[in-house]
Tab-separated table of C-alpha atoms in Angstrom:
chain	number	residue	atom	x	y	z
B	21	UNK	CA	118.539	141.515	111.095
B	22	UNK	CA	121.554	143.914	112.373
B	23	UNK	CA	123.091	143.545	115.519
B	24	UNK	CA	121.798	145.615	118.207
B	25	UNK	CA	123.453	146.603	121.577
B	26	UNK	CA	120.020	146.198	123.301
B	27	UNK	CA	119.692	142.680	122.060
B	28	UNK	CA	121.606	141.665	125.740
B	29	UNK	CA	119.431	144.468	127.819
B	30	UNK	CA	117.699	141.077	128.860
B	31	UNK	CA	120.901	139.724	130.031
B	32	UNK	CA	121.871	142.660	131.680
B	33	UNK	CA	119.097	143.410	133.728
B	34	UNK	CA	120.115	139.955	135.689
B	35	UNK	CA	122.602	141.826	137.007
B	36	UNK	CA	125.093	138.970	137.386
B	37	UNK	CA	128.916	139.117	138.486
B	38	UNK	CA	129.274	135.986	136.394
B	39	UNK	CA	128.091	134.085	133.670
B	40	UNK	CA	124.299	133.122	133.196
B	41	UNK	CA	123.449	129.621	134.575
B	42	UNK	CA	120.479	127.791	133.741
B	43	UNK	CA	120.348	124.258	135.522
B	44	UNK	CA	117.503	121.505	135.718
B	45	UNK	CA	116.236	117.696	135.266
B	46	UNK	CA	116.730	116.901	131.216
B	47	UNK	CA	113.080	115.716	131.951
B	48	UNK	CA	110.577	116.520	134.673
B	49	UNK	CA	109.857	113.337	135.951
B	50	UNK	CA	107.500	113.919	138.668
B	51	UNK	CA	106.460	116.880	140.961
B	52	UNK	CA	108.707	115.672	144.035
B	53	UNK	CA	111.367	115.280	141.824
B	54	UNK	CA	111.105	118.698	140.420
B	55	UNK	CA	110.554	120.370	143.706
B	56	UNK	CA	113.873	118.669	145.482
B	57	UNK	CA	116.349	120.117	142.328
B	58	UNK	CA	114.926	123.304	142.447
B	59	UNK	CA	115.373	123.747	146.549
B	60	UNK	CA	118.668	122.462	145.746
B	61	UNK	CA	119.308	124.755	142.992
B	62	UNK	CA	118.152	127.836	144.741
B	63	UNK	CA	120.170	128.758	146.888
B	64	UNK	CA	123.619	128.750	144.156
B	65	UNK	CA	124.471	130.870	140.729
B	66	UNK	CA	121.621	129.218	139.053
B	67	UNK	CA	119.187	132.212	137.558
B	68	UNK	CA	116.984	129.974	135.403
B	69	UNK	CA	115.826	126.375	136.268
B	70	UNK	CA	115.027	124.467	133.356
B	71	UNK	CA	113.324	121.292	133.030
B	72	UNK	CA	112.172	119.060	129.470
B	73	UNK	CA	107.846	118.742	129.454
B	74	UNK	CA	107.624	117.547	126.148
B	75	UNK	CA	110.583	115.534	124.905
B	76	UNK	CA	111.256	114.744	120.998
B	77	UNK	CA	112.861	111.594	120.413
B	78	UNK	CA	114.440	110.015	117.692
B	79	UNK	CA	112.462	106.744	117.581
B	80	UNK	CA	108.327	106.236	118.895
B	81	UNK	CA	108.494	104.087	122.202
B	82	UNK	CA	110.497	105.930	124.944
B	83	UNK	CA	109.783	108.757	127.225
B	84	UNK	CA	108.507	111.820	125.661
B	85	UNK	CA	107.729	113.934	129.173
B	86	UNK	CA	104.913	114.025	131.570
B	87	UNK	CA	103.138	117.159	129.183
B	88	UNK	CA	101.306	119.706	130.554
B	89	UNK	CA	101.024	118.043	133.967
B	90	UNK	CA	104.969	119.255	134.760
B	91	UNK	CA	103.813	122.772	133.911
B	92	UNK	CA	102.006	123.023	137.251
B	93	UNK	CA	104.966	121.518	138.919
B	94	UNK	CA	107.595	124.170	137.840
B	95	UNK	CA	104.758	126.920	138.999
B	96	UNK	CA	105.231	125.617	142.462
B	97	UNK	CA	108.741	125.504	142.237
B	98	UNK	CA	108.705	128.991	140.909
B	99	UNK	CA	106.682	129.874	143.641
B	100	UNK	CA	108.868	128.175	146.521
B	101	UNK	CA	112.477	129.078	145.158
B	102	UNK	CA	111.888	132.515	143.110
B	103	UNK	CA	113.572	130.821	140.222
B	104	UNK	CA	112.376	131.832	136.540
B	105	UNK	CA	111.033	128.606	135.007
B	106	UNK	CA	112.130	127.086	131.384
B	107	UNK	CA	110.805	124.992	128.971
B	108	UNK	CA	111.696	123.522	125.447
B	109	UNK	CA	108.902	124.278	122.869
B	110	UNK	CA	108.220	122.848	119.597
B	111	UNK	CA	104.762	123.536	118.479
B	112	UNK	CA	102.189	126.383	118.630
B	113	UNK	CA	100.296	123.969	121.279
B	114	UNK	CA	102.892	123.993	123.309
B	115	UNK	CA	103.512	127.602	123.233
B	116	UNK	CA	100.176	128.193	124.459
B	117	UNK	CA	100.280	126.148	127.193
B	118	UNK	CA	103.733	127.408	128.451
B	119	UNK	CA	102.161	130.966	128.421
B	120	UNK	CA	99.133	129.526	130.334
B	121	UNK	CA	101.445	128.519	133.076
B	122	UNK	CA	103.593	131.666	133.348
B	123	UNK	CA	106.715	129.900	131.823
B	124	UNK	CA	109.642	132.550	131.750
B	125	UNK	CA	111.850	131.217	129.106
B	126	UNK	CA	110.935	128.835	126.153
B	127	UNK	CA	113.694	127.305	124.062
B	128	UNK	CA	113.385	125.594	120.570
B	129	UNK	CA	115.791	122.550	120.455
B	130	UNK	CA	117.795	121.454	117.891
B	131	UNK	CA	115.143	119.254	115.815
B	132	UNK	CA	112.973	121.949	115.890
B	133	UNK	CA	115.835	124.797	114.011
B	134	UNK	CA	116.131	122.760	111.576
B	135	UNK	CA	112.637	123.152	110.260
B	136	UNK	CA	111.566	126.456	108.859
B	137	UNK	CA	108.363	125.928	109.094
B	138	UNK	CA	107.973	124.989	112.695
B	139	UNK	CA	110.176	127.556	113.961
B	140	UNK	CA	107.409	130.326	111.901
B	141	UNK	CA	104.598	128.490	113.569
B	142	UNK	CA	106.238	128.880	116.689
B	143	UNK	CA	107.351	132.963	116.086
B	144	UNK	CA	103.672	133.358	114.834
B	145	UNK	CA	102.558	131.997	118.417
B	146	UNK	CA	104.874	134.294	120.205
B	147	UNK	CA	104.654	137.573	118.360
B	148	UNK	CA	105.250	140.200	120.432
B	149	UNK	CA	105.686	138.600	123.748
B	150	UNK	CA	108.013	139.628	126.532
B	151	UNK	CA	109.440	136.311	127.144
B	152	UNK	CA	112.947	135.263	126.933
B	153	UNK	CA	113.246	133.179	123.676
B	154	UNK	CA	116.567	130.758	123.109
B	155	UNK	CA	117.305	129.099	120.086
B	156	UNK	CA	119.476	125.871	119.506
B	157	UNK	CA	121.721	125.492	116.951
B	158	UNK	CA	120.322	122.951	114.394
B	159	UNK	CA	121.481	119.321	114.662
B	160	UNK	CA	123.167	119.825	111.073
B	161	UNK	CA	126.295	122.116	111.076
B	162	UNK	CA	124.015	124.713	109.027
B	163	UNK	CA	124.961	128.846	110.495
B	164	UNK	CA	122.817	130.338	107.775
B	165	UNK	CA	119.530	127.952	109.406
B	166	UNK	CA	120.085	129.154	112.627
B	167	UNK	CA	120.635	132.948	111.923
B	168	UNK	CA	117.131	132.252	110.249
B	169	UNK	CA	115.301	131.051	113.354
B	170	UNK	CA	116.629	133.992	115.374
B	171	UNK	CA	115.480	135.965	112.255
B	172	UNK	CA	111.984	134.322	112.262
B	173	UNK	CA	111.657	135.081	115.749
B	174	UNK	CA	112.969	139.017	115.525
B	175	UNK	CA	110.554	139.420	112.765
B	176	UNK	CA	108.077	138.765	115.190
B	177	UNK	CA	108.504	141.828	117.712
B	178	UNK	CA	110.400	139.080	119.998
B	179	UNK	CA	113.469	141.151	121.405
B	180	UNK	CA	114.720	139.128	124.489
B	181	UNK	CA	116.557	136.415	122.246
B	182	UNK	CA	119.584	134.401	122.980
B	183	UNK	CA	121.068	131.096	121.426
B	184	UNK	CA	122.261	127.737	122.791
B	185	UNK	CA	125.208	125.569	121.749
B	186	UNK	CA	124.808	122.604	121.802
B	187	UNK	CA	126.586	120.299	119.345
B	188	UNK	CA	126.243	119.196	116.173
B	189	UNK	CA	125.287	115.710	114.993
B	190	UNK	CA	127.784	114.084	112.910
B	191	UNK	CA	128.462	110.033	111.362
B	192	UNK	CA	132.057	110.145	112.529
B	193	UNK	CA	132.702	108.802	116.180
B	194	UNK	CA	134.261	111.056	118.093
B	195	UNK	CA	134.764	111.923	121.362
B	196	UNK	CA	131.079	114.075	121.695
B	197	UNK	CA	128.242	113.224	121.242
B	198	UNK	CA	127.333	115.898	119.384
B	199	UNK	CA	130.890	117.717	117.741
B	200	UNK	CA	131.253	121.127	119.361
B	201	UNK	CA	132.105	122.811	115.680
B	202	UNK	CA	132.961	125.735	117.856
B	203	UNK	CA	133.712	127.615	114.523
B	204	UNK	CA	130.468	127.507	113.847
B	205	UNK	CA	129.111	129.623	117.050
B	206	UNK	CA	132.206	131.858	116.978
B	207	UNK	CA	130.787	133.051	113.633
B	208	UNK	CA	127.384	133.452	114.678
B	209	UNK	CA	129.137	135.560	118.038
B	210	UNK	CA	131.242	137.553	115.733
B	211	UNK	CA	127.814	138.254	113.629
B	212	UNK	CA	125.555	138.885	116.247
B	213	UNK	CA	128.116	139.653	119.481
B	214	UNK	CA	125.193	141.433	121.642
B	215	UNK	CA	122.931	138.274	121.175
B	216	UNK	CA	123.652	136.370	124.324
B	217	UNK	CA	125.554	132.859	123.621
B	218	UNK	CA	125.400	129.893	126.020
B	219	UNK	CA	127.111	126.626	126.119
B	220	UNK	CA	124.955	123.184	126.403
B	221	UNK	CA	127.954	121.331	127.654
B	222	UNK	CA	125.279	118.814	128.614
B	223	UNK	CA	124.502	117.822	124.830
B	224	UNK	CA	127.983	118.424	123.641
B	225	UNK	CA	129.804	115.960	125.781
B	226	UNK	CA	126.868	113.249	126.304
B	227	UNK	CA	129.270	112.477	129.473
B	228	UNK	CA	129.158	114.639	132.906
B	229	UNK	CA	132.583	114.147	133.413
B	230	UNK	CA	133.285	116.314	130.238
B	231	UNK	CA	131.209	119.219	131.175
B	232	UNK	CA	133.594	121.216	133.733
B	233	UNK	CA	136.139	121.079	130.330
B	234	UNK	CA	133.389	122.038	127.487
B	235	UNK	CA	131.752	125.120	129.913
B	236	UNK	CA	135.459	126.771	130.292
B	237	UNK	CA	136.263	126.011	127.092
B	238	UNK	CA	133.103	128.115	126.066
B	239	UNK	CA	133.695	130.647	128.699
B	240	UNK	CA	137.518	130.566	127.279
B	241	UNK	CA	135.631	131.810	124.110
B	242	UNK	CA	133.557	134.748	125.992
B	243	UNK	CA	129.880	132.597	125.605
B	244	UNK	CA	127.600	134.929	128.219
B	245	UNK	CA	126.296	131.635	129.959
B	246	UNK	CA	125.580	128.010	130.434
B	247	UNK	CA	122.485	125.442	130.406
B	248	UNK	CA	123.434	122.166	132.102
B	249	UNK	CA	121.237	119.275	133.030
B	250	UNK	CA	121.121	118.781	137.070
B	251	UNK	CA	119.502	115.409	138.632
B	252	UNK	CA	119.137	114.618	142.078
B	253	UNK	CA	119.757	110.910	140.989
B	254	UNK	CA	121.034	111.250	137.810
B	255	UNK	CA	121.790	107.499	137.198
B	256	UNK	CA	118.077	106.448	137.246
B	257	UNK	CA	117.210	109.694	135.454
B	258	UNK	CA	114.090	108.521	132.901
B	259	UNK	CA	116.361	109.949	129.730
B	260	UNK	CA	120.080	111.666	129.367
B	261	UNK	CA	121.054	109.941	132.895
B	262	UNK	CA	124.705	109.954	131.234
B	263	UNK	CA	125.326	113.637	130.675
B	264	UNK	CA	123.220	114.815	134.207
B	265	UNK	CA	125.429	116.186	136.788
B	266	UNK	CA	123.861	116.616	140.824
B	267	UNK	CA	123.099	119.636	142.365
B	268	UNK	CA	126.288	119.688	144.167
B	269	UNK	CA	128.801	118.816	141.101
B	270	UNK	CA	127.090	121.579	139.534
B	271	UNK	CA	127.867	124.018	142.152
B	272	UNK	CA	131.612	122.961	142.306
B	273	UNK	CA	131.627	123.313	138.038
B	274	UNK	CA	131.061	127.183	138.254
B	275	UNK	CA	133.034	127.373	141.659
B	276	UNK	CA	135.688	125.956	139.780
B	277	UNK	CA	134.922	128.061	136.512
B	278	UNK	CA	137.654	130.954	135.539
B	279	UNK	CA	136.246	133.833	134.059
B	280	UNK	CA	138.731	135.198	131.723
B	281	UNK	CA	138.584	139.141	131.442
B	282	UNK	CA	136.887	140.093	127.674
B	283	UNK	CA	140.422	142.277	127.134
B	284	UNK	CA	143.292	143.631	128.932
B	285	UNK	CA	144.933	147.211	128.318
B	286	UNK	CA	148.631	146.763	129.901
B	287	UNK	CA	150.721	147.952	126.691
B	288	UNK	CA	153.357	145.474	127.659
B	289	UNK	CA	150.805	143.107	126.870
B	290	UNK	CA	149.489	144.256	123.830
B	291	UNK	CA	153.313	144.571	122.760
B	292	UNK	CA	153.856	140.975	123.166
B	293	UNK	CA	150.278	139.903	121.980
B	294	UNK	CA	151.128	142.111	119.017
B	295	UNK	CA	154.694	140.379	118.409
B	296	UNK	CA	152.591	137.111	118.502
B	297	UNK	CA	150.287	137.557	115.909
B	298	UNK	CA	152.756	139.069	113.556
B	299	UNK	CA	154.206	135.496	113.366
B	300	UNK	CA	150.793	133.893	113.628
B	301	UNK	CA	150.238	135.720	110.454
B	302	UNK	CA	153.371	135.014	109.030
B	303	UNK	CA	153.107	130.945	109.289
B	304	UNK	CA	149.122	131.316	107.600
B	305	UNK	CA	150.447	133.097	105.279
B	306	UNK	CA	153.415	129.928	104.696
B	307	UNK	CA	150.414	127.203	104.972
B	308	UNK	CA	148.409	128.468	102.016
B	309	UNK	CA	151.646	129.052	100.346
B	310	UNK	CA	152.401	124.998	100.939
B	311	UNK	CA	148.430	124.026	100.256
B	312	UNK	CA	148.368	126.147	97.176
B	313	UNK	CA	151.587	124.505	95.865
B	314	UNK	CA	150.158	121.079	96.983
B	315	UNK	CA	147.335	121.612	95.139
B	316	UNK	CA	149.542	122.254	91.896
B	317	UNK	CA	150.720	119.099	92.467
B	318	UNK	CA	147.156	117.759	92.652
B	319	UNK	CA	146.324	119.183	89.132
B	320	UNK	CA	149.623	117.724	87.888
B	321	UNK	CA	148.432	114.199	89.386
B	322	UNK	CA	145.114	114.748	87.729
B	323	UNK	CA	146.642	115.128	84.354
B	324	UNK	CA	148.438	111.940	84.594
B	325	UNK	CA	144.957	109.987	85.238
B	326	UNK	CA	143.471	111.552	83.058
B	327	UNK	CA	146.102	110.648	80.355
B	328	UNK	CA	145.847	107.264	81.272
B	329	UNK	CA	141.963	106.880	81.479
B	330	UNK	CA	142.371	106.251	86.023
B	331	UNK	CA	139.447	107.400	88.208
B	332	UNK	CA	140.187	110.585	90.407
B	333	UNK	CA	138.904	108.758	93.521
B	334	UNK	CA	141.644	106.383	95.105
B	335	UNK	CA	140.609	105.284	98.807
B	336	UNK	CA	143.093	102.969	99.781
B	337	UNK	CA	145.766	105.509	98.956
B	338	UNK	CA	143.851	108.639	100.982
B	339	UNK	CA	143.390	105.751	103.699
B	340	UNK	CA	147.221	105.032	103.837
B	341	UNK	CA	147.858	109.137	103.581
B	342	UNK	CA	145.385	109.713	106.748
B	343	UNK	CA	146.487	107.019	108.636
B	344	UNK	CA	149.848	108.620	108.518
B	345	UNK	CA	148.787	112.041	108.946
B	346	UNK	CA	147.521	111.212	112.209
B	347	UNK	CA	150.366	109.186	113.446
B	348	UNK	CA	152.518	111.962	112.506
B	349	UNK	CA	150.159	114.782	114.110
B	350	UNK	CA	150.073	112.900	116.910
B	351	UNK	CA	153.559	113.292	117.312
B	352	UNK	CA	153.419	117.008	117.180
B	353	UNK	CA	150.614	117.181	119.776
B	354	UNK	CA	147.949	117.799	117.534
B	355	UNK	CA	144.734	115.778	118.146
B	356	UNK	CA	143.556	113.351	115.628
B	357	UNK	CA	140.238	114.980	115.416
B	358	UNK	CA	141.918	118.303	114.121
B	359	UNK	CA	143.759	115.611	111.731
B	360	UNK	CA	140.823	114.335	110.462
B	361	UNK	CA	139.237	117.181	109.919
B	362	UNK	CA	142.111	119.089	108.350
B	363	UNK	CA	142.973	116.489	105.911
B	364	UNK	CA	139.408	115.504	104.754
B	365	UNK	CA	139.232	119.439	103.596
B	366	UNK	CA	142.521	119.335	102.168
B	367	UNK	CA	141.476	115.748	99.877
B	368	UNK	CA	138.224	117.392	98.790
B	369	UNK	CA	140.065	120.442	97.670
B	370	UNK	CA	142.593	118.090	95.963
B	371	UNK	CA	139.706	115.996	94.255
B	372	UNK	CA	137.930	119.220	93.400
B	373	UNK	CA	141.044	120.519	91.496
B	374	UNK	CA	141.432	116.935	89.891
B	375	UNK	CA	138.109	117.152	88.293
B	376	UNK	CA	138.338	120.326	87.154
B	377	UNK	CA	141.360	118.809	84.954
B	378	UNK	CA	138.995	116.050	83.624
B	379	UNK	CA	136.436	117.741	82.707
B	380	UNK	CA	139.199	121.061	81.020
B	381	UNK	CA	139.735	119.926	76.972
């Protein structure tokens, strides 16, 4: 699959002066419910309204959505408000029925990239429709799976494709609930830059009061749009009431949204941006020269165990070493996640050139 300027004629027959925004319940609850966020919804920036039918989750005994039943429930509220209706999808059933009821958008959530096998069943279903088909990133920080869905899904005639943000899982607590990785989607944008990207802010932060910071963040990064879950009562929502925002929060998030311009032409700019990245460029090119002499250093420690018959592995002393990495990144403003992460790849690199003295004659 090559990247095709018409891959965002979907996009841009919206029309919009700013970003996409797709808003809704995390879960249609019941038709009253659905019916009062859309009236709310309609008359704001919100294009799409979005609402969760059929909901996986991770263990058997809570809500899974009110199934086909809610179907009929966004077709009046299509019909009232004139919004276009979306739904998450994860098997060819539920395709079917979606079509049945006139759904506009269908989106396959993060449980469902991750399996090759559903996401064909699902392209197989759709082949050749007109529909606007989203794709979430896969729970596991995995590009090359979710190029594939999009893939599995272009190989099926489908052209009005986008994908969805939305965190990845990870064991380390952090501050998400699912860890942004925004490295991650910045490759799949540079890849694919006419396949429309939107931010799940929602499912990132697990916490509305996070979501005004994640969706500029994204727009900070040129994403073409957001999804976020909007509850009339979003403290007795029946699932996600944590990371739902009300109708009126959600209006002031993209009031208070700044849309930065893609690029900007003023040569005394592009002077001084130029100037910049000359020394940007000159301190990368410093840091690998002090992680490639670290790693010398490595090798040299490596030779020592191995002399003396010590394992490579050492815990207590990485422990001690990230302990004070982060009290001394701390004090340089750097956040402990970036810490974390930094140093983890820098000991793995070290271990990896360790063993490769062991196992040298």
């Amino acid at each position: 699959m090559e990247n095709k300027k018409e891959m965002r004629t979907w996009l841009d027959d919206f029309h919009l002066p700013h970003p996409l925004v797709i808003a809704g319940p995390c879960s249609a609850e019941t038709e009253n419910q659905v019916l009062q966020i859309a009236r709310e919804l309609q008359d704001s920036k919100v294009s799409i309204f979005r609402a969760g039918i059929w909901k996986p989750r991770t263990r058997p005994g809570g809500f899974e959505g009110v199934g086909e039943i809610g179907l009929k429930w966004l077709q009046k509220a299509k019909a009232e408000t004139g919004l276009l209706m979306a739904v998450e999808v994860a098997t060819a059933a539920h395709v079917k029925l979606a079509l049945e009821h006139d759904i506009d958008v269908l989106w396959i959530g993060a449980r469902t990239t991750v399996n090759p096998f559903a996401v064909q069943e699902i392209a197989d279903a759709l082949q050749n429709t007109e529909k606007i088909v989203l794709v979430k990133n896969p729970v596991n920080p995995d590009l090359a799976l979710w190029i594939g869905g999009v893939e599995r899904l272009y190989q099926a005639g489908i052209k009005k494709l986008g994908v969805i943000h939305r965190g990845f899982s990870t064991y380390e607590k952090t501050k998400y609930r699912n860890n942004p990785e925004w490295q991650i989607a910045i490759d799949f944008q540079s890849k694919f830059p006419d396949i429309p990207l939107i931010i799940d802010p929602s499912h990132i932060t697990g916490k509305r009061d996070m979501i005004f910071q994640v969706t500029q963040q994204a727009l900070d990064f040129n994403y073409d749009g957001m999804i976020i879950e909007t509850h009339c009562d979003p403290d007795n929502a029946w699932s996600d009431a944590a990371q739902q925002v009300t109708p009126e929060r959600l209006k002031q998030i993209i009031f208070d949204l700044v849309i930065r311009k893609e690029d900007y032409a003023d040569g005394d700019y592009l002077q001084q941006l130029s100037k910049l990245r000359v020394k940007i460029d000159d301190y990368d090119s410093k840091l690998l020269d002090v992680i490639g002499q670290r790693m010398k250093v490595a090798e040299d420690i490596g030779s020592l165990k191995k002399a003396k018959n010590v394992a490579v592995l050492q815990n207590k002393r990485w422990n001690e070493i990230l302990e004070r990495m982060v009290k001394e990144g701390s004090q340089r403003g750097l956040s402990e996640e970036f810490i974390v992460q930094f140093f983890k790849a820098i000991h793995q690199e070290s271990i990896a050139h360790q063993e490769k003295v062991f196992k040298s004659e």
